[in-house]
């Protein structure tokens, strides 16, 4: 079953604009991670935010986490054509097994 | 490149057959997780192996089974294939550090088509 739900399902922007994707989840979590997937291939880990953190930055990426609303957002600033991909949030909430529960993803298209 | 490799890249089978997918984990990683990703969906957790023992299982029937070897590589076996088993199968390796958030590094996946 899917834990997270990303919003929007698809997003199309011009190169240089910012892209914001949102993720909501249902149960309490230990951490939340964002992954990128190009054309149905393997997932690339982008950033991990722990449940006691509210904001994290990595290069052009900014992630926020609001555990009271069970939601997270991923902001990509100054987007590039190479950012075109599907983006997934994944939550880790169990003790010990570190299994990730993914949402359905947001498909981002950056138009040159 | 994550250092996680999977074989084969593509596979076509017919309903009722059995399939074995393979994964080599990244150097230094002792934990391997397997995920199934249907078209247009997010990955779903199948199971995880830590130091050759199953360490968590998702909502998949027993015909999905696995192994982890002493070198921490892993196999996913699926018996009695069904049409709905058609998907991208992803393997992820991690360090499995107790008490620490565990970043998982994914391989490129095996695309399985069941006819």
Short mmCIF file of C-alpha atoms in Angstrom, two decimals:
data_model
loop_
_atom_site.label_atom_id
_atom_site.label_comp_id
_atom_site.label_asym_id
_atom_site.label_seq_id
_atom_site.Cartn_x
_atom_site.Cartn_y
_atom_site.Cartn_z
CA UNK A 1 0.00 0.00 0.00
CA UNK A 2 1.13 3.56 -0.61
CA UNK A 3 1.89 5.67 2.45
CA UNK A 4 2.62 8.95 0.75
CA UNK A 5 0.74 10.91 -1.84
CA UNK A 6 2.61 13.43 -3.96
CA UNK A 7 0.99 16.52 -5.32
CA UNK A 8 0.82 17.48 -8.12
CA UNK A 9 0.94 14.25 -10.15
CA UNK A 10 2.56 16.16 -13.01
CA UNK A 11 4.27 19.53 -13.23
CA UNK A 12 5.59 21.36 -16.27
CA UNK A 13 7.76 24.47 -15.89
CA UNK A 14 10.23 26.58 -17.87
CA UNK A 15 13.94 26.25 -17.29
CA UNK A 16 15.07 28.65 -14.57
CA UNK A 17 11.78 28.55 -12.68
CA UNK A 18 11.35 26.93 -9.28
CA UNK A 19 9.50 23.63 -8.87
CA UNK A 20 7.62 22.70 -5.72
CA UNK A 21 6.32 19.21 -5.00
CA UNK A 22 4.35 18.17 -1.96
CA UNK A 23 4.00 14.89 -0.14
CA UNK A 24 1.49 13.81 2.47
CA UNK A 25 1.68 10.66 4.55
CA UNK A 26 -0.52 8.82 6.99
CA UNK A 27 1.42 7.40 9.93
CA UNK A 28 4.16 8.66 12.21
CA UNK A 29 7.64 8.41 10.72
CA UNK A 30 11.31 8.20 11.67
CA UNK A 31 12.43 10.04 8.56
CA UNK A 32 11.30 11.07 5.10
CA UNK A 33 13.41 10.81 1.97
CA UNK A 34 13.11 12.18 -1.54
CA UNK A 35 14.25 10.22 -4.58
CA UNK A 36 14.49 11.01 -8.29
CA UNK A 37 13.86 8.50 -11.08
CA UNK A 38 14.74 9.06 -14.73
CA UNK A 39 12.68 7.24 -17.36
CA UNK A 40 11.73 4.16 -15.32
CA UNK A 41 15.27 3.41 -14.22
CA UNK A 42 16.80 3.17 -10.74
CA UNK A 43 16.08 5.71 -8.04
CA UNK A 44 18.63 8.29 -6.98
CA UNK A 45 18.61 9.42 -3.36
CA UNK A 46 18.31 13.21 -3.06
CA UNK A 47 17.86 14.12 0.58
CA UNK A 48 16.80 12.67 3.94
CA UNK A 49 15.07 14.66 6.67
CA UNK A 50 14.58 13.24 10.15
CA UNK A 51 11.31 13.55 12.02
CA UNK A 52 12.83 16.07 14.46
CA UNK A 53 14.04 18.35 11.64
CA UNK A 54 11.94 21.01 9.97
CA UNK A 55 14.04 22.07 7.00
CA UNK A 56 17.05 20.83 5.12
CA UNK A 57 19.05 22.12 2.16
CA UNK A 58 21.26 20.39 -0.37
CA UNK A 59 22.50 22.47 -3.31
CA UNK A 60 19.41 23.64 -5.23
CA UNK A 61 17.12 21.44 -3.13
CA UNK A 62 15.15 22.55 -0.09
CA UNK A 63 13.01 20.12 1.85
CA UNK A 64 10.58 20.98 4.63
CA UNK A 65 8.81 18.63 6.99
CA UNK A 66 5.70 19.35 9.06
CA UNK A 67 5.00 16.32 11.24
CA UNK A 68 1.87 17.91 12.72
CA UNK A 69 0.35 18.03 9.23
CA UNK A 70 2.10 14.85 8.09
CA UNK A 71 3.43 16.60 5.04
CA UNK A 72 6.67 17.51 3.30
CA UNK A 73 7.65 19.66 0.37
CA UNK A 74 10.56 19.55 -2.06
CA UNK A 75 11.63 22.77 -3.71
CA UNK A 76 14.02 22.72 -6.66
CA UNK A 77 15.32 26.20 -7.40
CA UNK A 78 16.53 27.46 -10.79
CA UNK A 79 15.41 24.30 -12.54
CA UNK A 80 17.32 22.81 -15.46
CA UNK A 81 16.24 20.53 -18.31
CA UNK A 82 18.28 17.78 -16.63
CA UNK A 83 15.90 17.94 -13.63
CA UNK A 84 13.20 16.38 -15.80
CA UNK A 85 12.31 13.17 -13.95
CA UNK A 86 9.81 11.62 -11.55
CA UNK A 87 10.22 12.55 -7.91
CA UNK A 88 9.11 10.30 -5.06
CA UNK A 89 8.84 10.82 -1.36
CA UNK A 90 9.45 7.80 0.83
CA UNK A 91 8.86 7.38 4.53
CA UNK A 92 10.65 5.11 6.96
CA UNK A 93 8.62 4.42 10.04
CA UNK A 94 9.30 0.92 11.34
CA UNK A 95 11.82 -0.13 13.93
CA UNK A 96 14.63 -2.25 12.58
CA UNK A 97 13.69 -3.13 9.03
CA UNK A 98 14.25 0.31 7.46
CA UNK A 99 11.65 -0.41 4.80
CA UNK A 100 10.66 2.57 2.69
CA UNK A 101 7.06 3.31 1.78
CA UNK A 102 6.78 5.35 -1.40
CA UNK A 103 4.15 7.62 -2.85
CA UNK A 104 3.10 7.55 -6.50
CA UNK A 105 5.43 10.34 -7.50
CA UNK A 106 5.36 13.69 -9.26
CA UNK A 107 6.42 13.78 -12.90
CA UNK A 108 8.39 16.98 -13.48
CA UNK A 109 9.05 18.30 -16.98
CA UNK A 110 11.44 21.23 -17.34
CA UNK A 111 11.15 22.88 -20.74
CA UNK A 112 14.37 24.42 -22.12
CA UNK B 1 26.19 5.35 -10.40
CA UNK B 2 25.48 3.78 -7.01
CA UNK B 3 27.61 0.65 -7.31
CA UNK B 4 24.52 -1.55 -7.07
CA UNK B 5 24.14 -3.82 -10.08
CA UNK B 6 21.22 -5.96 -11.17
CA UNK B 7 20.84 -8.69 -13.75
CA UNK B 8 19.31 -9.21 -16.15
CA UNK B 9 18.16 -5.77 -17.32
CA UNK B 10 15.14 -7.14 -19.16
CA UNK B 11 13.32 -10.46 -18.99
CA UNK B 12 10.27 -11.92 -20.70
CA UNK B 13 8.49 -14.91 -19.17
CA UNK B 14 5.17 -16.63 -19.59
CA UNK B 15 2.49 -17.13 -16.97
CA UNK B 16 3.25 -19.98 -14.57
CA UNK B 17 7.01 -19.88 -15.07
CA UNK B 18 9.59 -19.13 -12.40
CA UNK B 19 12.16 -16.32 -12.46
CA UNK B 20 15.33 -15.43 -10.54
CA UNK B 21 16.61 -11.87 -10.39
CA UNK B 22 20.04 -10.98 -9.05
CA UNK B 23 21.54 -8.03 -7.23
CA UNK B 24 25.07 -7.14 -6.19
CA UNK B 25 25.17 -4.67 -3.35
CA UNK B 26 27.45 -1.70 -2.96
CA UNK B 27 30.78 -2.41 -1.29
CA UNK B 28 30.51 -2.24 2.51
CA UNK B 29 26.72 -2.69 2.57
CA UNK B 30 25.22 -5.64 4.43
CA UNK B 31 21.52 -4.96 3.84
CA UNK B 32 19.57 -5.53 0.64
CA UNK B 33 15.95 -4.58 0.00
CA UNK B 34 13.77 -5.50 -2.95
CA UNK B 35 10.96 -3.39 -4.37
CA UNK B 36 8.38 -3.91 -7.11
CA UNK B 37 7.38 -0.91 -9.20
CA UNK B 38 4.36 -1.27 -11.46
CA UNK B 39 4.00 1.15 -14.35
CA UNK B 40 2.98 4.61 -13.16
CA UNK B 41 3.26 3.67 -9.47
CA UNK B 42 5.80 4.13 -6.73
CA UNK B 43 7.97 1.22 -5.62
CA UNK B 44 6.43 -1.24 -3.16
CA UNK B 45 8.55 -3.00 -0.54
CA UNK B 46 8.83 -6.77 -1.04
CA UNK B 47 11.36 -7.78 1.63
CA UNK B 48 14.73 -6.99 3.13
CA UNK B 49 17.74 -9.12 4.01
CA UNK B 50 20.27 -8.21 6.69
CA UNK B 51 23.36 -10.40 7.05
CA UNK B 52 21.68 -13.29 5.22
CA UNK B 53 18.47 -13.25 7.30
CA UNK B 54 15.08 -11.90 6.23
CA UNK B 55 14.53 -8.67 8.15
CA UNK B 56 11.06 -7.48 7.20
CA UNK B 57 8.54 -8.36 4.53
CA UNK B 58 5.87 -6.40 2.72
CA UNK B 59 2.45 -7.53 1.59
CA UNK B 60 3.59 -10.05 -1.02
CA UNK B 61 2.60 -13.74 -1.26
CA UNK B 62 5.01 -16.56 -0.37
CA UNK B 63 5.74 -17.25 -4.05
CA UNK B 64 8.03 -14.22 -3.74
CA UNK B 65 11.14 -15.46 -1.95
CA UNK B 66 14.70 -14.35 -1.58
CA UNK B 67 18.22 -15.15 -0.52
CA UNK B 68 21.22 -13.19 0.60
CA UNK B 69 24.68 -14.68 0.23
CA UNK B 70 27.78 -14.30 2.45
CA UNK B 71 29.12 -11.61 0.10
CA UNK B 72 25.78 -9.78 0.66
CA UNK B 73 24.61 -10.18 -2.92
CA UNK B 74 21.00 -11.26 -3.22
CA UNK B 75 18.43 -13.07 -5.32
CA UNK B 76 14.71 -12.55 -5.73
CA UNK B 77 12.76 -15.60 -6.84
CA UNK B 78 9.19 -15.51 -8.07
CA UNK B 79 7.30 -18.76 -8.67
CA UNK B 80 4.11 -19.33 -10.64
CA UNK B 81 4.34 -16.01 -12.44
CA UNK B 82 1.15 -14.03 -12.97
CA UNK B 83 0.45 -11.27 -15.47
CA UNK B 84 0.35 -8.71 -12.62
CA UNK B 85 3.95 -9.56 -11.76
CA UNK B 86 5.02 -7.54 -14.79
CA UNK B 87 6.95 -4.64 -13.29
CA UNK B 88 10.33 -3.06 -12.68
CA UNK B 89 12.09 -4.87 -9.83
CA UNK B 90 14.48 -2.70 -7.89
CA UNK B 91 17.18 -3.76 -5.51
CA UNK B 92 18.61 -1.36 -2.94
CA UNK B 93 21.57 -1.81 -0.66
CA UNK B 94 22.36 0.02 2.57
CA UNK B 95 24.74 -0.08 5.49
CA UNK B 96 22.13 -1.25 7.96
CA UNK B 97 23.56 0.73 10.86
CA UNK B 98 21.47 0.09 13.94
CA UNK B 99 19.72 3.19 15.20
CA UNK B 100 20.72 5.37 12.25
CA UNK B 101 18.60 6.55 9.31
CA UNK B 102 19.42 4.25 6.46
CA UNK B 103 19.96 5.72 3.01
CA UNK B 104 19.21 3.08 0.41
CA UNK B 105 21.15 3.02 -2.86
CA UNK B 106 19.19 1.63 -5.77
CA UNK B 107 20.30 -0.41 -8.74
CA UNK B 108 19.02 0.24 -12.28
CA UNK B 109 16.31 -2.42 -11.98
CA UNK B 110 15.17 -5.48 -13.91
CA UNK B 111 12.18 -5.02 -16.20
CA UNK B 112 10.09 -8.21 -16.06
CA UNK B 113 7.33 -8.81 -18.59
CA UNK B 114 4.96 -11.73 -18.06
CA UNK B 115 2.97 -12.82 -21.11
#
